[in-house]
C-alpha atoms as one frame of an Amber mdcrd trajectory, in Angstrom:
protein
 163.245 -66.977 -22.331 161.613 -69.985 -23.949 164.113 -72.776 -24.428 164.387
 -75.054 -27.438 164.667 -78.772 -26.544 167.692 -80.578 -27.956 169.543 -77.386
 -28.893 173.287 -77.874 -29.394 175.563 -76.315 -26.813 178.396 -75.923 -29.344
 179.780 -72.492 -30.231 178.054 -70.597 -33.052 180.946 -71.157 -35.501 181.021
 -74.946 -35.039 177.234 -75.109 -35.289 177.284 -73.233 -38.592 180.091 -75.484
 -39.897 178.317 -78.561 -38.515 181.535 -79.685 -36.872 182.246 -81.048 -33.425
 182.994 -78.503 -30.704 185.142 -79.116 -27.606 183.174 -76.477 -25.613 186.312
 -74.688 -24.386 185.765 -71.143 -23.188 185.950 -68.284 -23.947 186.651 -69.678
 -27.445 186.660 -73.309 -28.502 189.892 -75.111 -29.318 188.547 -76.325 -32.671
 188.214 -72.743 -33.926 191.634 -71.761 -32.572 193.369 -74.681 -34.286 191.780
 -73.801 -37.643 192.428 -70.094 -37.244 188.717 -69.269 -37.323 186.967 -66.560
 -35.350 184.958 -68.255 -32.603 181.624 -66.483 -32.192 181.116 -67.825 -28.665
 178.255 -69.619 -27.000 175.754 -66.879 -26.179 172.359 -67.550 -27.750 170.619
 -64.804 -29.707 167.159 -63.878 -28.512 164.260 -62.258 -30.307 162.107 -59.837
 -28.337 158.397 -59.399 -28.866 155.633 -57.454 -27.222 153.123 -59.347 -25.077
 149.927 -58.319 -23.357 148.687 -60.113 -20.203 146.127 -62.021 -22.294 148.844
 -63.729 -24.298 151.041 -65.030 -21.495 149.519 -68.492 -21.597 150.607 -69.074
 -25.223 153.944 -67.331 -25.322 155.626 -69.250 -28.108 152.693 -69.220 -30.564
 151.966 -65.532 -29.981 155.638 -64.632 -30.297 155.946 -66.408 -33.633 152.817
 -64.680 -34.923 154.050 -61.237 -33.910 157.438 -61.767 -35.515 155.783 -62.991
 -38.693 153.648 -59.867 -38.780 156.732 -57.680 -38.338 158.845 -59.385 -40.976
 156.365 -60.245 -43.708 153.690 -58.712 -45.882 151.250 -60.019 -48.474 152.156
 -63.603 -49.223 155.553 -63.839 -47.489 154.421 -65.604 -44.313 156.639 -68.623
 -44.842 159.779 -66.883 -46.016 163.009 -68.759 -45.102 164.190 -65.815 -43.040
 161.561 -66.712 -40.474 163.398 -69.956 -39.791 166.056 -67.860 -38.081 163.678
 -67.015 -35.237 165.199 -68.459 -32.108 164.426 -68.225 -28.436 161.739 -65.751
 -27.396 161.745 -63.267 -24.536 158.700 -61.211 -23.632 159.375 -57.523 -23.122
 157.517 -54.495 -21.826 156.003 -52.388 -24.660 158.664 -49.674 -24.364 161.431
 -52.009 -25.534 159.616 -53.572 -28.463 160.779 -51.021 -31.095 164.488 -51.413
 -30.354 164.107 -55.189 -30.233 162.600 -55.300 -33.707 165.425 -53.066 -34.970
 167.952 -55.526 -33.540 166.172 -58.319 -35.380 166.424 -56.469 -38.709 170.128
 -55.838 -38.096 170.740 -59.554 -37.653 168.981 -60.356 -40.913 170.927 -57.610
 -42.681 174.277 -59.111 -41.670 173.101 -62.570 -42.740 172.384 -61.224 -46.227
 175.128 -58.620 -46.616 178.151 -60.563 -45.349 177.023 -64.128 -44.509 180.512
 -65.696 -44.533 182.178 -63.159 -42.230 182.119 -65.620 -39.330 184.539 -67.829
 -41.284 187.064 -65.065 -41.875 190.432 -66.026 -40.466 191.919 -63.613 -37.968
 195.001 -62.859 -40.041 196.827 -59.553 -39.969 197.050 -59.612 -43.744 193.409
 -60.486 -44.421 191.189 -58.094 -46.320 187.725 -57.160 -45.156 185.639 -54.728
 -47.141 182.992 -54.832 -44.419 185.141 -54.495 -41.301 184.575 -50.734 -41.049
 180.805 -51.263 -40.990 180.993 -53.897 -38.280 183.348 -51.807 -36.169 181.133
 -48.751 -36.456 178.043 -50.742 -35.520 179.728 -52.326 -32.478 181.388 -49.123
 -31.252 179.934 -47.315 -28.251 179.584 -44.135 -30.323 176.914 -45.912 -32.388
 174.719 -46.376 -29.336 174.776 -42.633 -28.624 174.397 -41.372 -32.218 170.840
 -41.054 -33.601 172.409 -40.178 -36.971 174.311 -43.464 -37.185 171.340 -45.437
 -35.947 169.019 -43.908 -38.566 171.591 -44.501 -41.329 172.117 -48.129 -40.392
 168.422 -48.773 -39.855 167.703 -47.451 -43.355 169.929 -50.006 -45.030 168.719
 -52.809 -42.745 165.044 -52.120 -43.449 165.729 -51.704 -47.169 167.604 -55.006
 -47.329 165.042 -57.082 -45.439 162.149 -55.323 -47.161 163.488 -55.973 -50.666
 164.271 -59.582 -49.835 160.802 -60.234 -48.391 159.061 -57.908 -50.863 157.570
 -56.172 -47.827 156.571 -52.719 -49.011 156.068 -51.300 -45.516 159.674 -52.135
 -44.597 160.974 -50.602 -47.826 159.026 -47.407 -47.180 160.245 -47.230 -43.601
 163.795 -47.693 -44.905 163.287 -44.740 -47.254 161.948 -42.699 -44.373 164.971
 -43.554 -42.223 167.263 -42.689 -45.145 165.680 -39.268 -45.597 165.770 -38.605
 -41.868 169.451 -39.545 -41.800 170.178 -37.235 -44.758 168.435 -34.365 -43.016
 170.311 -35.058 -39.785 173.590 -35.279 -41.664 173.032 -31.935 -43.403 172.212
 -30.278 -40.079 175.215 -31.856 -38.365 177.613 -30.690 -41.079 176.108 -27.183
 -41.085 176.400 -26.889 -37.301 179.985 -28.131 -37.307 180.894 -25.688 -40.078
 179.213 -22.799 -38.296 181.011 -23.506 -35.032 184.259 -24.327 -36.890 184.337
 -27.799 -35.386 186.192 -30.684 -36.971 183.728 -33.355 -38.221 183.737 -36.417
 -36.010 183.952 -40.075 -36.997 180.191 -40.586 -36.747 179.566 -37.991 -39.466
 182.002 -39.708 -41.841 180.567 -43.141 -41.004 177.003 -41.977 -41.643 178.021
 -40.558 -45.031 179.536 -43.885 -46.038 176.536 -45.921 -44.862 174.208 -43.679
 -46.874 176.364 -44.126 -49.976 175.972 -47.884 -49.537 172.205 -47.377 -49.430
 172.468 -45.584 -52.798 174.146 -48.601 -54.427 171.379 -51.043 -53.519 168.243
 -48.913 -53.176 168.909 -45.628 -54.971 167.238 -46.658 -58.238 163.864 -45.395
 -57.008 163.985 -41.571 -57.249 160.959 -41.252 -54.977 163.109 -42.624 -52.172
 165.184 -39.485 -52.018 164.677 -36.295 -50.166 168.224 -35.410 -51.117 170.865
 -36.824 -53.378 173.883 -35.465 -51.605 175.646 -35.496 -48.296 178.340 -33.055
 -49.351 178.902 -30.207 -46.871 177.973 -27.518 -49.372 175.031 -29.037 -51.206
 171.577 -30.323 -50.283 168.147 -30.417 -51.881 166.342 -30.145 -48.542 164.600
 -26.804 -47.962 165.018 -25.139 -44.562 161.352 -25.871 -43.828 161.979 -29.553
 -44.460 160.059 -29.613 -47.762 161.604 -31.439 -50.693 162.462 -29.915 -54.033
 160.684 -31.703 -56.935 163.969 -32.558 -58.640 163.724 -36.324 -58.580 163.019
 -36.588 -62.307 166.632 -35.587 -63.011 167.987 -37.847 -60.286 170.902 -40.115
 -61.206 171.805 -42.913 -58.824 175.525 -42.936 -59.636 175.790 -39.146 -59.296
 174.164 -39.321 -55.866 176.584 -42.077 -54.865 179.568 -39.995 -56.041 178.327
 -36.967 -54.090 178.263 -39.093 -50.974 181.800 -40.274 -51.659 183.196 -36.817
 -52.383 181.334 -35.496 -49.370 183.079 -38.153 -47.315 186.418 -37.158 -48.839
 185.796 -33.508 -47.922 185.082 -34.541 -44.332 188.250 -36.636 -44.216 190.304
 -33.800 -45.691 189.058 -31.409 -43.005 191.389 -33.193 -40.584 195.116 -33.855
 -40.774 196.517 -37.319 -41.603 197.721 -37.618 -37.988 194.075 -37.935 -36.882
 193.783 -41.270 -38.737 196.579 -43.209 -37.076 194.469 -45.174 -34.582 191.011
 -46.541 -33.793 187.919 -46.394 -35.958 189.249 -43.277 -37.708 192.125 -45.329
 -39.134 189.785 -48.151 -40.147 187.449 -45.702 -41.881 190.305 -44.210 -43.908
 191.978 -47.521 -44.734 188.756 -49.175 -45.916 187.322 -46.024 -47.492 190.186
 -45.351 -49.894 188.908 -47.924 -52.390 185.387 -46.556 -52.939 186.496 -42.917
 -52.873 189.131 -43.646 -55.513 186.663 -45.597 -57.662 184.369 -42.559 -57.587
 187.316 -40.322 -58.553 188.296 -42.651 -61.414 184.799 -42.257 -62.868 185.164
 -38.485 -63.197 188.952 -38.280 -63.766 189.542 -36.314 -60.575 192.694 -36.529
 -58.458 192.374 -36.709 -54.670 194.451 -35.974 -51.581 194.737 -39.724 -51.020
 197.623 -39.792 -53.529 199.646 -37.238 -51.539 202.712 -38.493 -49.707 201.455
 -37.503 -46.254 198.173 -39.347 -46.726 200.051 -42.382 -48.047 202.343 -42.620
 -45.027 201.295 -40.800 -41.831 198.117 -42.813 -41.016 200.293 -45.956 -40.890
 202.974 -44.592 -38.553 201.003 -45.637 -35.462 200.222 -49.165 -34.357 198.772
 -50.155 -37.751 201.214 -51.409 -40.360 200.407 -51.750 -44.038 199.062 -55.033
 -45.349 199.374 -56.335 -48.913 195.926 -54.830 -49.549 197.047 -51.416 -48.272
 200.130 -51.531 -50.506 197.973 -52.280 -53.555 195.665 -49.381 -52.691 198.739
 -47.123 -52.457 199.168 -47.749 -56.195 195.475 -47.600 -57.068 195.015 -44.108
 -55.555 197.512 -42.781 -58.146 195.190 -43.699 -61.040 192.728 -40.739 -60.838
 195.623 -38.255 -61.056 196.862 -39.848 -64.283 193.374 -39.785 -65.765 192.993
 -36.125 -64.795 196.337 -35.286 -66.448 195.246 -37.028 -69.639 191.947 -35.128
 -69.693 193.662 -31.777 -69.131 196.142 -32.438 -71.942 193.389 -33.503 -74.312
 191.328 -30.406 -73.566 194.360 -28.139 -73.911 195.296 -29.570 -77.299 191.841
 -29.905 -78.841 189.859 -27.019 -77.363 192.359 -24.206 -76.900 195.886 -24.309
 -78.352 196.713 -21.114 -76.396 195.974 -22.845 -73.088 199.701 -23.202 -72.356
 200.211 -19.396 -72.392 203.624 -19.182 -74.051 204.654 -16.083 -76.046 205.418
 -17.831 -79.344 203.425 -19.264 -82.218 200.399 -20.983 -80.622 200.261 -23.994
 -82.967 203.968 -24.821 -82.564 203.893 -24.375 -78.783 200.693 -26.334 -78.384
 202.346 -29.181 -80.231 205.725 -29.106 -78.454 204.360 -28.564 -74.940 201.635
 -31.108 -75.563 204.245 -33.662 -76.625 206.284 -33.026 -73.466 203.178 -33.343
 -71.292 202.213 -36.601 -72.987 205.721 -38.019 -72.595 205.692 -37.143 -68.902
 202.307 -38.820 -68.494 203.581 -41.877 -70.354 206.544 -42.061 -67.979 204.248
 -41.786 -64.954 202.006 -44.581 -66.278 204.963 -46.871 -66.933 206.207 -46.240
 -63.402 202.818 -47.309 -62.043 202.981 -50.465 -64.169 206.383 -51.263 -62.682
 204.958 -50.714 -59.184 202.119 -53.098 -59.989 204.562 -55.722 -61.220 206.637
 -55.341 -58.060 203.516 -55.719 -55.925 202.547 -58.877 -57.824 206.022 -60.381
 -57.442 206.230 -59.667 -53.708 202.688 -59.467 -52.334 200.203 -61.339 -54.522
 198.631 -64.387 -52.797 200.873 -67.431 -53.505 197.868 -69.624 -54.308 196.838
 -67.248 -57.087 200.347 -66.922 -58.517 200.677 -70.704 -58.703 197.204 -71.013
 -60.194 197.756 -68.403 -62.918 201.054 -69.969 -63.974 199.666 -73.534 -64.045
 199.118 -75.429 -67.282 195.451 -76.031 -66.402 194.549 -72.330 -66.589 192.157
 -71.132 -67.945 189.455 -73.440 -66.631 185.689 -73.209 -67.118 184.242 -69.904
 -65.952 182.415 -71.351 -62.953 185.581 -73.088 -61.721 188.103 -70.419 -62.569
 189.205 -69.266 -59.118 191.541 -71.094 -56.730 190.044 -71.853 -53.323 190.766
 -74.274 -50.531 187.139 -74.134 -49.401 183.884 -75.374 -50.864 182.019 -73.056
 -50.916 184.647 -70.299 -50.930 185.359 -68.684 -47.579 185.429 -64.988 -46.805
 189.212 -65.043 -47.199 188.904 -66.632 -50.650 186.511 -63.860 -51.662 188.815
 -61.208 -50.212 191.924 -62.442 -52.024 189.930 -62.711 -55.270 188.888 -59.088
 -54.742 192.519 -58.098 -54.272 193.574 -59.802 -57.512 190.689 -58.214 -59.432
 191.714 -54.771 -58.200 195.283 -55.487 -59.337 194.088 -56.474 -62.815 191.650
 -53.547 -63.019 194.346 -51.005 -62.166 196.705 -52.567 -64.679 194.022 -52.493
 -67.395 193.176 -48.826 -66.786 196.828 -47.756 -66.835 197.623 -49.790 -69.965
 194.601 -48.329 -71.757 195.855 -44.880 -70.805 199.274 -45.649 -72.290 197.574
 -46.664 -75.557 195.675 -43.373 -75.488 198.918 -41.428 -74.970 200.548 -43.234
 -77.895 197.567 -42.377 -80.103 197.764 -38.717 -79.080 201.508 -38.606 -79.784
 200.891 -40.069 -83.250 198.335 -37.310 -83.834 201.062 -34.761 -83.049 203.290
 -36.276 -85.759 205.544 -38.131 -83.291 207.031 -41.337 -84.684 205.559 -44.175
 -82.570 206.185 -46.946 -85.113 208.788 -48.611 -82.873 206.336 -48.995 -80.002
 204.814 -52.481 -79.967 201.180 -51.865 -79.153 200.219 -55.507 -79.688 201.816
 -56.479 -76.356 199.815 -53.795 -74.579 196.567 -54.935 -76.181 197.344 -58.552
 -75.337 197.978 -57.603 -71.704 194.629 -55.786 -71.524 192.782 -58.750 -73.012
 194.464 -61.284 -70.760 193.866 -59.309 -67.561 190.232 -58.684 -68.526 189.684
 -62.409 -69.037 191.299 -63.094 -65.656 188.638 -60.878 -64.075 185.819 -62.525
 -66.003 186.946 -66.000 -64.936 187.284 -64.901 -61.331 184.036 -62.906 -61.090
 181.703 -65.841 -60.293 183.215 -66.146 -56.801 181.593 -62.813 -55.883 178.146
 -64.256 -56.556 178.480 -67.433 -54.522 175.961 -67.820 -51.731 178.575 -67.056
 -49.069 179.497 -63.715 -50.675 176.105 -62.085 -50.072 175.344 -58.516 -51.041
 178.923 -57.475 -50.263 180.176 -59.773 -53.030 178.042 -58.228 -55.755 178.981
 -54.777 -54.459 182.741 -55.289 -54.741 182.347 -56.986 -58.139 180.941 -53.886
 -59.856 184.204 -52.044 -60.523 186.385 -54.916 -61.842 183.569 -56.347 -63.948
 182.717 -53.054 -65.632 186.415 -52.339 -66.277 186.940 -55.775 -67.819 183.777
 -55.718 -69.936 184.515 -52.285 -71.367 188.116 -53.272 -72.124 187.068 -56.494
 -73.878 184.625 -54.486 -76.001 187.348 -51.973 -76.911 189.753 -54.790 -77.819
 187.116 -56.382 -80.065 186.923 -59.553 -77.964 183.174 -59.308 -77.355 180.237
 -57.533 -78.931 177.779 -55.137 -77.334 175.039 -57.772 -77.087 177.378 -60.220
 -75.344 178.571 -57.502 -73.001 175.010 -56.647 -71.979 174.191 -60.316 -71.554
 177.066 -60.829 -69.124 176.042 -57.769 -67.103 172.484 -59.073 -66.853 173.593
 -62.583 -65.908 176.034 -61.561 -63.181 175.048 -58.165 -61.827 171.291 -58.618
 -62.086 170.295 -62.303 -61.949 173.200 -63.813 -59.993 173.450 -60.795 -57.696
 169.743 -61.071 -56.880 170.203 -64.744 -56.013 172.977 -63.994 -53.521 171.503
 -60.786 -52.138 170.079 -57.870 -54.118 170.495 -56.808 -57.744 172.957 -54.017
 -58.471 171.935 -53.791 -62.122 170.190 -50.382 -61.835 173.275 -48.879 -60.178
 175.582 -50.244 -62.881 173.261 -48.820 -65.532 173.375 -45.381 -63.917 177.196
 -45.434 -63.996 177.048 -45.466 -67.824 180.563 -46.915 -67.900 179.517 -49.448
 -70.544 177.918 -46.926 -72.922
């Protein structure tokens, strides 16, 4: 290994923070006192291939080879190359895996750059912890499927950032290979009546993440689904020419519902410990978001799935308790859709042996009143969660006389720039507001439907409901910039999609903004700002069509 003169011997965390380190081992005392995760003292190495003729100029040759691997056409001096550290010469057989390791490091730097500052608190939220745990688990090392899935997103990320077409194409190739491997794995498990393992579920989730950032190019896809019962891959391995009808959001939802089907194939008891528990706990959010988009209830709202996975060593955090409420939302939306269809499309849908019009009206009214009661109960649960579990810093901030502040200073943080914990708590508050907005909008819809059935709703004060929607939407808009800070990376823009689209659509419905302003905000945050902190998610948001 070629050393670097004058290199600090401090731990990685102190070096990144540019603070003094006391060199205690295995973790430094400075990190322990501040509650930070100490990343230790081991130096990362970059491996390159060397022939005997290059041994005399190891460092120069190594730098050249790395530059050739990481750049293409005009990107020779990209800032990512500054991350090249010590160099070790390897036999040719190890070069491929070494380059892969290098791409993985760059991926983490861009996807979740502030994770090293995340405090090790039992109540902290991490939307990326499942990915890190999967990547560090021993099962990853023995699973070609997981390796191909993770390599796809790593190559895509670095390739897009460096505008290196060969890396992007190799990422697409890895993605397609992973999809093919996933389809075969699911088919074999179904044929032998085996229960899908954790690696299959993890691969499905990684591929859905690839869809969010890189799925806008239809030529990248050999398949748009990882669901057990659907694939566009022919048995001979040839691809169907269906990419012209490809929709990025639909492909993402298929991944999510495929993941849900795999989860459902096992009992809740199987998710009490280990990576399986982490996969379920962290996966509930994205699965439910996908279900909200199509008004489809899921098993995640069932009592056994809400309780059993947390009867082991893992106890529910404030984040888990909020998700317990959020998973109820798709069921309410499905009920509303079913009632609407029953009343408007087929008055005889209720199948009672009396006059269809009268029964459709009376049964429809009862169904709407029951739905209204369910929605109000969820609102009361949200209020209870806010009173007992919302971050104290946010509660004090929202009740202060200085709120609202300018948009770019509208979130409370004890760090400059915001830490991973600041971003996580902001995410939690945005999910709270988003759930509240969706439920309140549904109550307004129920009231409108009741009025259409000649029910007297004049005593219901709808102005308070509309004011609540507007206020919560503005809370999200003032908080959103934290997700596009440099420390948030690609993960920040990813988690911002749902609350931002909910808030923007609600503000448009309430008449607070116009269509042009709405589109302008989407472009500013989810395209321009997201690209600055990582990669643009604008194409994915467009494919969702939630703002149409």
